[in-house]
CSV table of C-alpha atoms in Angstrom, one decimal:
chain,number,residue,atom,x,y,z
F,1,UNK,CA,108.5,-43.7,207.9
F,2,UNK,CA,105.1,-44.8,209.0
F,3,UNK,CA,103.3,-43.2,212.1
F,4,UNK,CA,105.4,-43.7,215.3
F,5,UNK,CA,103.6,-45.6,218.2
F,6,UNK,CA,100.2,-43.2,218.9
F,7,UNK,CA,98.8,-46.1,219.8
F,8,UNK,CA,95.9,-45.4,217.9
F,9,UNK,CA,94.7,-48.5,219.5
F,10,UNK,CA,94.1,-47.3,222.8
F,11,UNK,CA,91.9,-50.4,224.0
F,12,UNK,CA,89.1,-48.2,225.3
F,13,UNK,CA,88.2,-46.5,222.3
F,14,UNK,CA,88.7,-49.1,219.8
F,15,UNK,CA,86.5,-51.7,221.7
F,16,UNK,CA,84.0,-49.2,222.0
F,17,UNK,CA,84.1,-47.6,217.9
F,18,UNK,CA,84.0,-51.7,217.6
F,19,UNK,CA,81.7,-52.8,219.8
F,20,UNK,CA,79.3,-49.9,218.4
F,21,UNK,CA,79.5,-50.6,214.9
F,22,UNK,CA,79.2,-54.2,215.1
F,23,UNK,CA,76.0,-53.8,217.6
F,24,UNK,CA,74.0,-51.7,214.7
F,25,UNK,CA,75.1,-54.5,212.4
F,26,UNK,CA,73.6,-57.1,214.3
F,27,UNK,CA,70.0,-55.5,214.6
F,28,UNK,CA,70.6,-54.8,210.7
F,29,UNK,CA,71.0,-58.9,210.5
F,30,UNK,CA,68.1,-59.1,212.6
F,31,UNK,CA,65.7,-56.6,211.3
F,32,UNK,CA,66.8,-58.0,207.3
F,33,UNK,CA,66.5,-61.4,208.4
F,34,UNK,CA,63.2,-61.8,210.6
F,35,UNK,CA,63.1,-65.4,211.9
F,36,UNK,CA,60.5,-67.2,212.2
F,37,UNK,CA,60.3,-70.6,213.6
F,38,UNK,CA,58.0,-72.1,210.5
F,39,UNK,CA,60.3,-70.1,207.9
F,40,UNK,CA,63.9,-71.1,209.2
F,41,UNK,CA,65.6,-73.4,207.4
F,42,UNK,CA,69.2,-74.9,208.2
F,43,UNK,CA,70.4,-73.2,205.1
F,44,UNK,CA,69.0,-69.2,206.2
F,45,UNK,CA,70.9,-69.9,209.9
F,46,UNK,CA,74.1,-70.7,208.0
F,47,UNK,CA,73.5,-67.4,205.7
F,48,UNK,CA,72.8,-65.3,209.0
F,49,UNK,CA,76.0,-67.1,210.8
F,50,UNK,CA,78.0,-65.7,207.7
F,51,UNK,CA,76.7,-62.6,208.0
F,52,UNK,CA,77.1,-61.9,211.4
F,53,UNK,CA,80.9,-63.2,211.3
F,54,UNK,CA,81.4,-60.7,208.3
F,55,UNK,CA,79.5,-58.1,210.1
F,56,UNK,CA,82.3,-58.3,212.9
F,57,UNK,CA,85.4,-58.2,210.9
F,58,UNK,CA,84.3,-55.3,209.4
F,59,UNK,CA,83.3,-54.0,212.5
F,60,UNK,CA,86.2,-54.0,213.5
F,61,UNK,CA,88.4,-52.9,210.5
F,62,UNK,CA,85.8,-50.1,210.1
F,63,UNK,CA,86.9,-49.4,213.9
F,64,UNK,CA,90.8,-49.1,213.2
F,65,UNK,CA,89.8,-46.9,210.0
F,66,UNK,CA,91.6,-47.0,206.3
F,67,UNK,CA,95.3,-46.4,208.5
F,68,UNK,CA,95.9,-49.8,208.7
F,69,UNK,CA,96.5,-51.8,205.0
F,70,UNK,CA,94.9,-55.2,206.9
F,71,UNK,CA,91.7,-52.9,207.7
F,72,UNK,CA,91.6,-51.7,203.9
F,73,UNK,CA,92.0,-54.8,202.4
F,74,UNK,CA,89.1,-55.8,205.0
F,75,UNK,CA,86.8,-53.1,204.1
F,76,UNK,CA,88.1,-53.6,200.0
F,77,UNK,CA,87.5,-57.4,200.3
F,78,UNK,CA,83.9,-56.3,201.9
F,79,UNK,CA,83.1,-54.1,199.4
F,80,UNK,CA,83.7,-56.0,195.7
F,81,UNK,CA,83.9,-59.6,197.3
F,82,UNK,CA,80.7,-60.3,195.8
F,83,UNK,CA,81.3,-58.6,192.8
F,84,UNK,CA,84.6,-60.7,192.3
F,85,UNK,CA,82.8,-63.7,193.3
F,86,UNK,CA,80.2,-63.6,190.3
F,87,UNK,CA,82.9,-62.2,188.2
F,88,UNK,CA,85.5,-65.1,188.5
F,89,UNK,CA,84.1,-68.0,190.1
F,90,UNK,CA,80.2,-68.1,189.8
F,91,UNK,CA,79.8,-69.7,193.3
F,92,UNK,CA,79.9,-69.2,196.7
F,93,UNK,CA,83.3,-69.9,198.4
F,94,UNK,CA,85.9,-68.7,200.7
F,95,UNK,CA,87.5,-65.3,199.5
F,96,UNK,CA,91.0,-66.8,200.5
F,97,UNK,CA,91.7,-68.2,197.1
F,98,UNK,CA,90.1,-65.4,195.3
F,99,UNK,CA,92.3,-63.1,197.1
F,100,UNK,CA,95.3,-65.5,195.9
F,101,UNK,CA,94.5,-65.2,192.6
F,102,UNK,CA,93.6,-61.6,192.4
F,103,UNK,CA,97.3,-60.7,194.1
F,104,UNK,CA,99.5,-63.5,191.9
F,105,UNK,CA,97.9,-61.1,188.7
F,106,UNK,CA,98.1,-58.3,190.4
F,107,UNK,CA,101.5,-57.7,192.0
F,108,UNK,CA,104.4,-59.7,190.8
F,109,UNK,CA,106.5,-60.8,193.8
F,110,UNK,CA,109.9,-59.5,193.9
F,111,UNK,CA,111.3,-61.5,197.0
F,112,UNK,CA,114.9,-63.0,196.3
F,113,UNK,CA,114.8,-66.3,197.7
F,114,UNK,CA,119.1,-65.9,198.5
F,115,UNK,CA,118.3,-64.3,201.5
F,116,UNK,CA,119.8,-66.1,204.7
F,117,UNK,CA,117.5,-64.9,207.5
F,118,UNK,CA,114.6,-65.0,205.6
F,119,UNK,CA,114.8,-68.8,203.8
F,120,UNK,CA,113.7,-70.5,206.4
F,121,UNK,CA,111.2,-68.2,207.3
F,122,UNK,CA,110.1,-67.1,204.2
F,123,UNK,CA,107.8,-70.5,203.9
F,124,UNK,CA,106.0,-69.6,207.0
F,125,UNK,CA,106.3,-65.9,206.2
F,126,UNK,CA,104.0,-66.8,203.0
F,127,UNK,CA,101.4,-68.4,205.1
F,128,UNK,CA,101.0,-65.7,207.3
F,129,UNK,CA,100.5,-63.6,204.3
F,130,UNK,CA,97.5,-65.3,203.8
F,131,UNK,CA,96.1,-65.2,206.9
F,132,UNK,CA,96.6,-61.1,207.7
F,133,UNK,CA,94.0,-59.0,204.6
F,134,UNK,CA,95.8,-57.5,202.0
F,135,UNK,CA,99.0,-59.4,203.5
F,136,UNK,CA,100.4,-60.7,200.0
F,137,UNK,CA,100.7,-57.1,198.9
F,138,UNK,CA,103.1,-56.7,202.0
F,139,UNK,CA,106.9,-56.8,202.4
F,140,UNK,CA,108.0,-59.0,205.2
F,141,UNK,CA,108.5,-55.9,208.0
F,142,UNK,CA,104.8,-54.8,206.5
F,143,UNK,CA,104.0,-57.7,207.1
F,144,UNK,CA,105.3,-58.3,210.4
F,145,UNK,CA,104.0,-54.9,211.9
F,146,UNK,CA,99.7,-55.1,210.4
F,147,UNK,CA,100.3,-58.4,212.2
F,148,UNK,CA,101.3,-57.5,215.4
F,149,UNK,CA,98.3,-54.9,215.1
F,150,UNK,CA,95.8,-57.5,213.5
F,151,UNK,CA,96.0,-59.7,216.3
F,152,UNK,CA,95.9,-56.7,219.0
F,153,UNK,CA,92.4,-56.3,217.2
F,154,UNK,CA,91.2,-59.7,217.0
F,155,UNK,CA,91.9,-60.5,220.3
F,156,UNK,CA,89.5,-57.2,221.1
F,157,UNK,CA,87.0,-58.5,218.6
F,158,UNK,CA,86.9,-62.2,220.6
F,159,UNK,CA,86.5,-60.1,224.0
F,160,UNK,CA,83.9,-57.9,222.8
F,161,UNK,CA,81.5,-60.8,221.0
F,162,UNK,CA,82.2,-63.0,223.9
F,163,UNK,CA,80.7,-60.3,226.1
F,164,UNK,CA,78.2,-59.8,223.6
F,165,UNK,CA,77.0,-63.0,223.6
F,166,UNK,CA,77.2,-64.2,227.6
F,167,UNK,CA,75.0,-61.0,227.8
F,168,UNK,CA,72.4,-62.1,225.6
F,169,UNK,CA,72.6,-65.5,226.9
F,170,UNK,CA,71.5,-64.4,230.5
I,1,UNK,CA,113.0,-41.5,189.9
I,2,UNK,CA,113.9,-43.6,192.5
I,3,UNK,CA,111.8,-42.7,195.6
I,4,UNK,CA,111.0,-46.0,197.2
I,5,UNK,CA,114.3,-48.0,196.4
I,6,UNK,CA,116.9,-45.4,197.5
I,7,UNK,CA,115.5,-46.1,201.2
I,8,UNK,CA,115.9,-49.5,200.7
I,9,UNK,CA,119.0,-49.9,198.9
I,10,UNK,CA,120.8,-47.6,201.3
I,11,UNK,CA,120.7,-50.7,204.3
I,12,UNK,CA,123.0,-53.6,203.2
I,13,UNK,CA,120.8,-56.3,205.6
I,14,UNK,CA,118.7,-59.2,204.0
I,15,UNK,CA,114.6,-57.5,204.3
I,16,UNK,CA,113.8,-55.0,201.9
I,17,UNK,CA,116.1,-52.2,203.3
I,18,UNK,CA,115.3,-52.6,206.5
I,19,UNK,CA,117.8,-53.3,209.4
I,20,UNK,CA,118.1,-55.8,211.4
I,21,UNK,CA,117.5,-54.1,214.6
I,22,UNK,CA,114.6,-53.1,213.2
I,23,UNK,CA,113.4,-56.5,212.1
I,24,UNK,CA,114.2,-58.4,215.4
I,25,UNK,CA,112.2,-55.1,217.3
I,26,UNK,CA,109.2,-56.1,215.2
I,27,UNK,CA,109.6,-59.8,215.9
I,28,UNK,CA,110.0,-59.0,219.8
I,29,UNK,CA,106.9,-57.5,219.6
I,30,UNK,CA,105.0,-59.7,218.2
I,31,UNK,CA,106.5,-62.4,220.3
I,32,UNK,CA,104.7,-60.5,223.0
I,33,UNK,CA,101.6,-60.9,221.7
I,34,UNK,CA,101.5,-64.4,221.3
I,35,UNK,CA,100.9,-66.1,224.7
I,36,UNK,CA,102.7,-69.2,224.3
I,37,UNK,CA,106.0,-67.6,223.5
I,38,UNK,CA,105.6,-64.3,226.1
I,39,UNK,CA,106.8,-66.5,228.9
I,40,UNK,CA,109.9,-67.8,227.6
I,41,UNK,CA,111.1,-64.4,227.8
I,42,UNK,CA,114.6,-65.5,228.2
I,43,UNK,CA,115.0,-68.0,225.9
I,44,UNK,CA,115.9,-67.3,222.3
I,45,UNK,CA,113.1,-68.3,219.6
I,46,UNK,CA,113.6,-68.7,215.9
I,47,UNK,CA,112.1,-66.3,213.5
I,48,UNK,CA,110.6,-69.5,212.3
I,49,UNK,CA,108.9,-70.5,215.5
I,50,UNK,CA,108.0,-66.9,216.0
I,51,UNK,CA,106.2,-66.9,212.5
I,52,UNK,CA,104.7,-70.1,212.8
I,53,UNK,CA,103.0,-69.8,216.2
I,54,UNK,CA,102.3,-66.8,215.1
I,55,UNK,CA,100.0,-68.2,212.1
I,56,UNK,CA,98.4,-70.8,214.6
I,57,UNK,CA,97.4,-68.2,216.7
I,58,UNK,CA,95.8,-66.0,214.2
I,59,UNK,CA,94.1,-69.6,213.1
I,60,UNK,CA,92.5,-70.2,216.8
I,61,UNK,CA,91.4,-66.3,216.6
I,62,UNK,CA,89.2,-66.5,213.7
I,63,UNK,CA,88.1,-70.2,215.0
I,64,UNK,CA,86.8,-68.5,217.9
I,65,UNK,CA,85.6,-65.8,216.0
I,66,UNK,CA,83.5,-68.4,213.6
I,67,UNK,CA,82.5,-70.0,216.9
I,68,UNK,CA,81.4,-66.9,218.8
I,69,UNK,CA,79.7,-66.1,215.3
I,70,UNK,CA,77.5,-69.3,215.3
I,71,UNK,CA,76.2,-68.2,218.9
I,72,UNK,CA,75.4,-64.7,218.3
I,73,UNK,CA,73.3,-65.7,215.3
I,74,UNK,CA,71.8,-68.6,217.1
I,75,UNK,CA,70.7,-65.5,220.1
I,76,UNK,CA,69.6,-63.0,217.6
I,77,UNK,CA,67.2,-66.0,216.2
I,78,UNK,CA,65.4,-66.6,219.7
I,79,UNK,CA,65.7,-63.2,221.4
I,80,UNK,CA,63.2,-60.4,219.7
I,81,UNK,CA,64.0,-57.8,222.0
I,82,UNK,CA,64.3,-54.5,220.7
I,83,UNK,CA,66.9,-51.6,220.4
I,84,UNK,CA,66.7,-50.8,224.0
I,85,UNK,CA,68.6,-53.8,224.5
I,86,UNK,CA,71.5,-52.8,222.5
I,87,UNK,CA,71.4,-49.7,224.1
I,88,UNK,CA,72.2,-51.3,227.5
I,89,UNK,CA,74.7,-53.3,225.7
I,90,UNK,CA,76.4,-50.5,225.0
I,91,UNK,CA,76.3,-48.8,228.3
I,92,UNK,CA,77.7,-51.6,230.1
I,93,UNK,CA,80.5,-52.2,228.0
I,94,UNK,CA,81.9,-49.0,227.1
């Protein structure tokens, strides 16, 4: 059995481990990315908008650690996503499909579709798989509890950026 | 050696071994996470509902998340303060 509630989570700390780490990354964006107004082009603000919206879900999943499989896949995906990229594709697109395709060869899916509670969920339950990192290598109650805690997280991320930004926007 | 599967074959329910006590605590609290469904607290909701509000919330998340994205970058381009500034960032939010 998996951890019992320690609430690892406590909001305090985690919004502060997150709102740390994802401060250094954005003066590492800004020092690696000087902007000037002559040099900036539409195309380097939508490389630095990418960056900086990596930068905070790593942030975060560096935050909650490797105890979580969502923040592993996170930190995994960050890691060899560009690698995988080049490897596969050749081109610059969302990781949600490569992710697909990595898991399909990867794990075969053992779900029986005969299963009454789960038929008529099972076609959302596939969704949400994609949405939640490393989701497609989960079993349904996996799944179910990295979700509850993914969202507990992203809804810190969404507080800590606002604040972030209405800060910097004084 | 069956390590894994004698947990899970041990529970005769529909999930993966697990029971469905289990199953409906974990949907309970995710319900309470999600804040269109936390106040219908008395009213039943499918596991279907449960899962798909569940995946339009996590949708509207990284939407703002994308959005909150575009603005930070957008700040770090005009402000060229230094790391002093982060520093009081940090002191007034922690």
């Amino acid at each position: 059995m998996k951890n019992p509630q320690r609430s690892p989570t406590n909001p305090g700390s985690l919004r502060s481990r997150f709102t740390q780490v994802f401060l250094q990354s954005l003066l590492r964006i800004r020092k690696h990315n000087p902007t000037s107004s002559s040099s900036s082009s539409h195309g380097e603000f939508l490389k630095r908008c990418r960056r900086v919206k990596v930068a905070a879900y790593v942030s975060m999943a560096r935050a909650v650690g490797t105890r979580r499989a969502w923040s592993r896949a996170t930190l995994w995906r960050a890691r060899n996503g560009e690698r995988q990229r080049n490897l596969l594709y050749g081109r610059c697109s969302k990781s949600n499909s490569r992710e697909r395709s990595l898991g399909k060869r990867k794990r075969k899916k053992k779900k029986k579709k005969k299963r009454d509670n789960e038929e008529h969920s099972f076609g959302h339950a596939k969704k949400l798989q994609k949405l939640v990192p490393g989701g497609e290598a989960m079993d349904f109650c996996c799944l179910l509890d990295e979700t509850a805690h993914y969202i507990k997280c992203l809804i810190t991320q969404v507080k800590v950026m606002r604040s972030i930004a209405d800060f910097y926007s004084l | 050696m069956s390590t894994r599967r004698a947990s899970r074959s041990s529970q005769p329910s529909s999930v993966a071994g697990m029971s469905d006590e289990q199953i409906s605590d974990l949907l309970s609290k995710l319900r309470q996470l999600i804040p269109q469904l936390r106040t219908n607290h008395t009213d039943k909701v499918s596991a279907s509902k449960l899962l798909q509000e569940t995946c339009n919330y996590i949708r509207s998340l990284h939407r703002e998340v994308d959005d909150l994205s575009d603005q930070l970058s957008q700040l770090l381009a005009s402000t060229d303060r230094d790391s002093d500034q982060a520093a009081i960032i940090r002191s007034l939010l922690l």
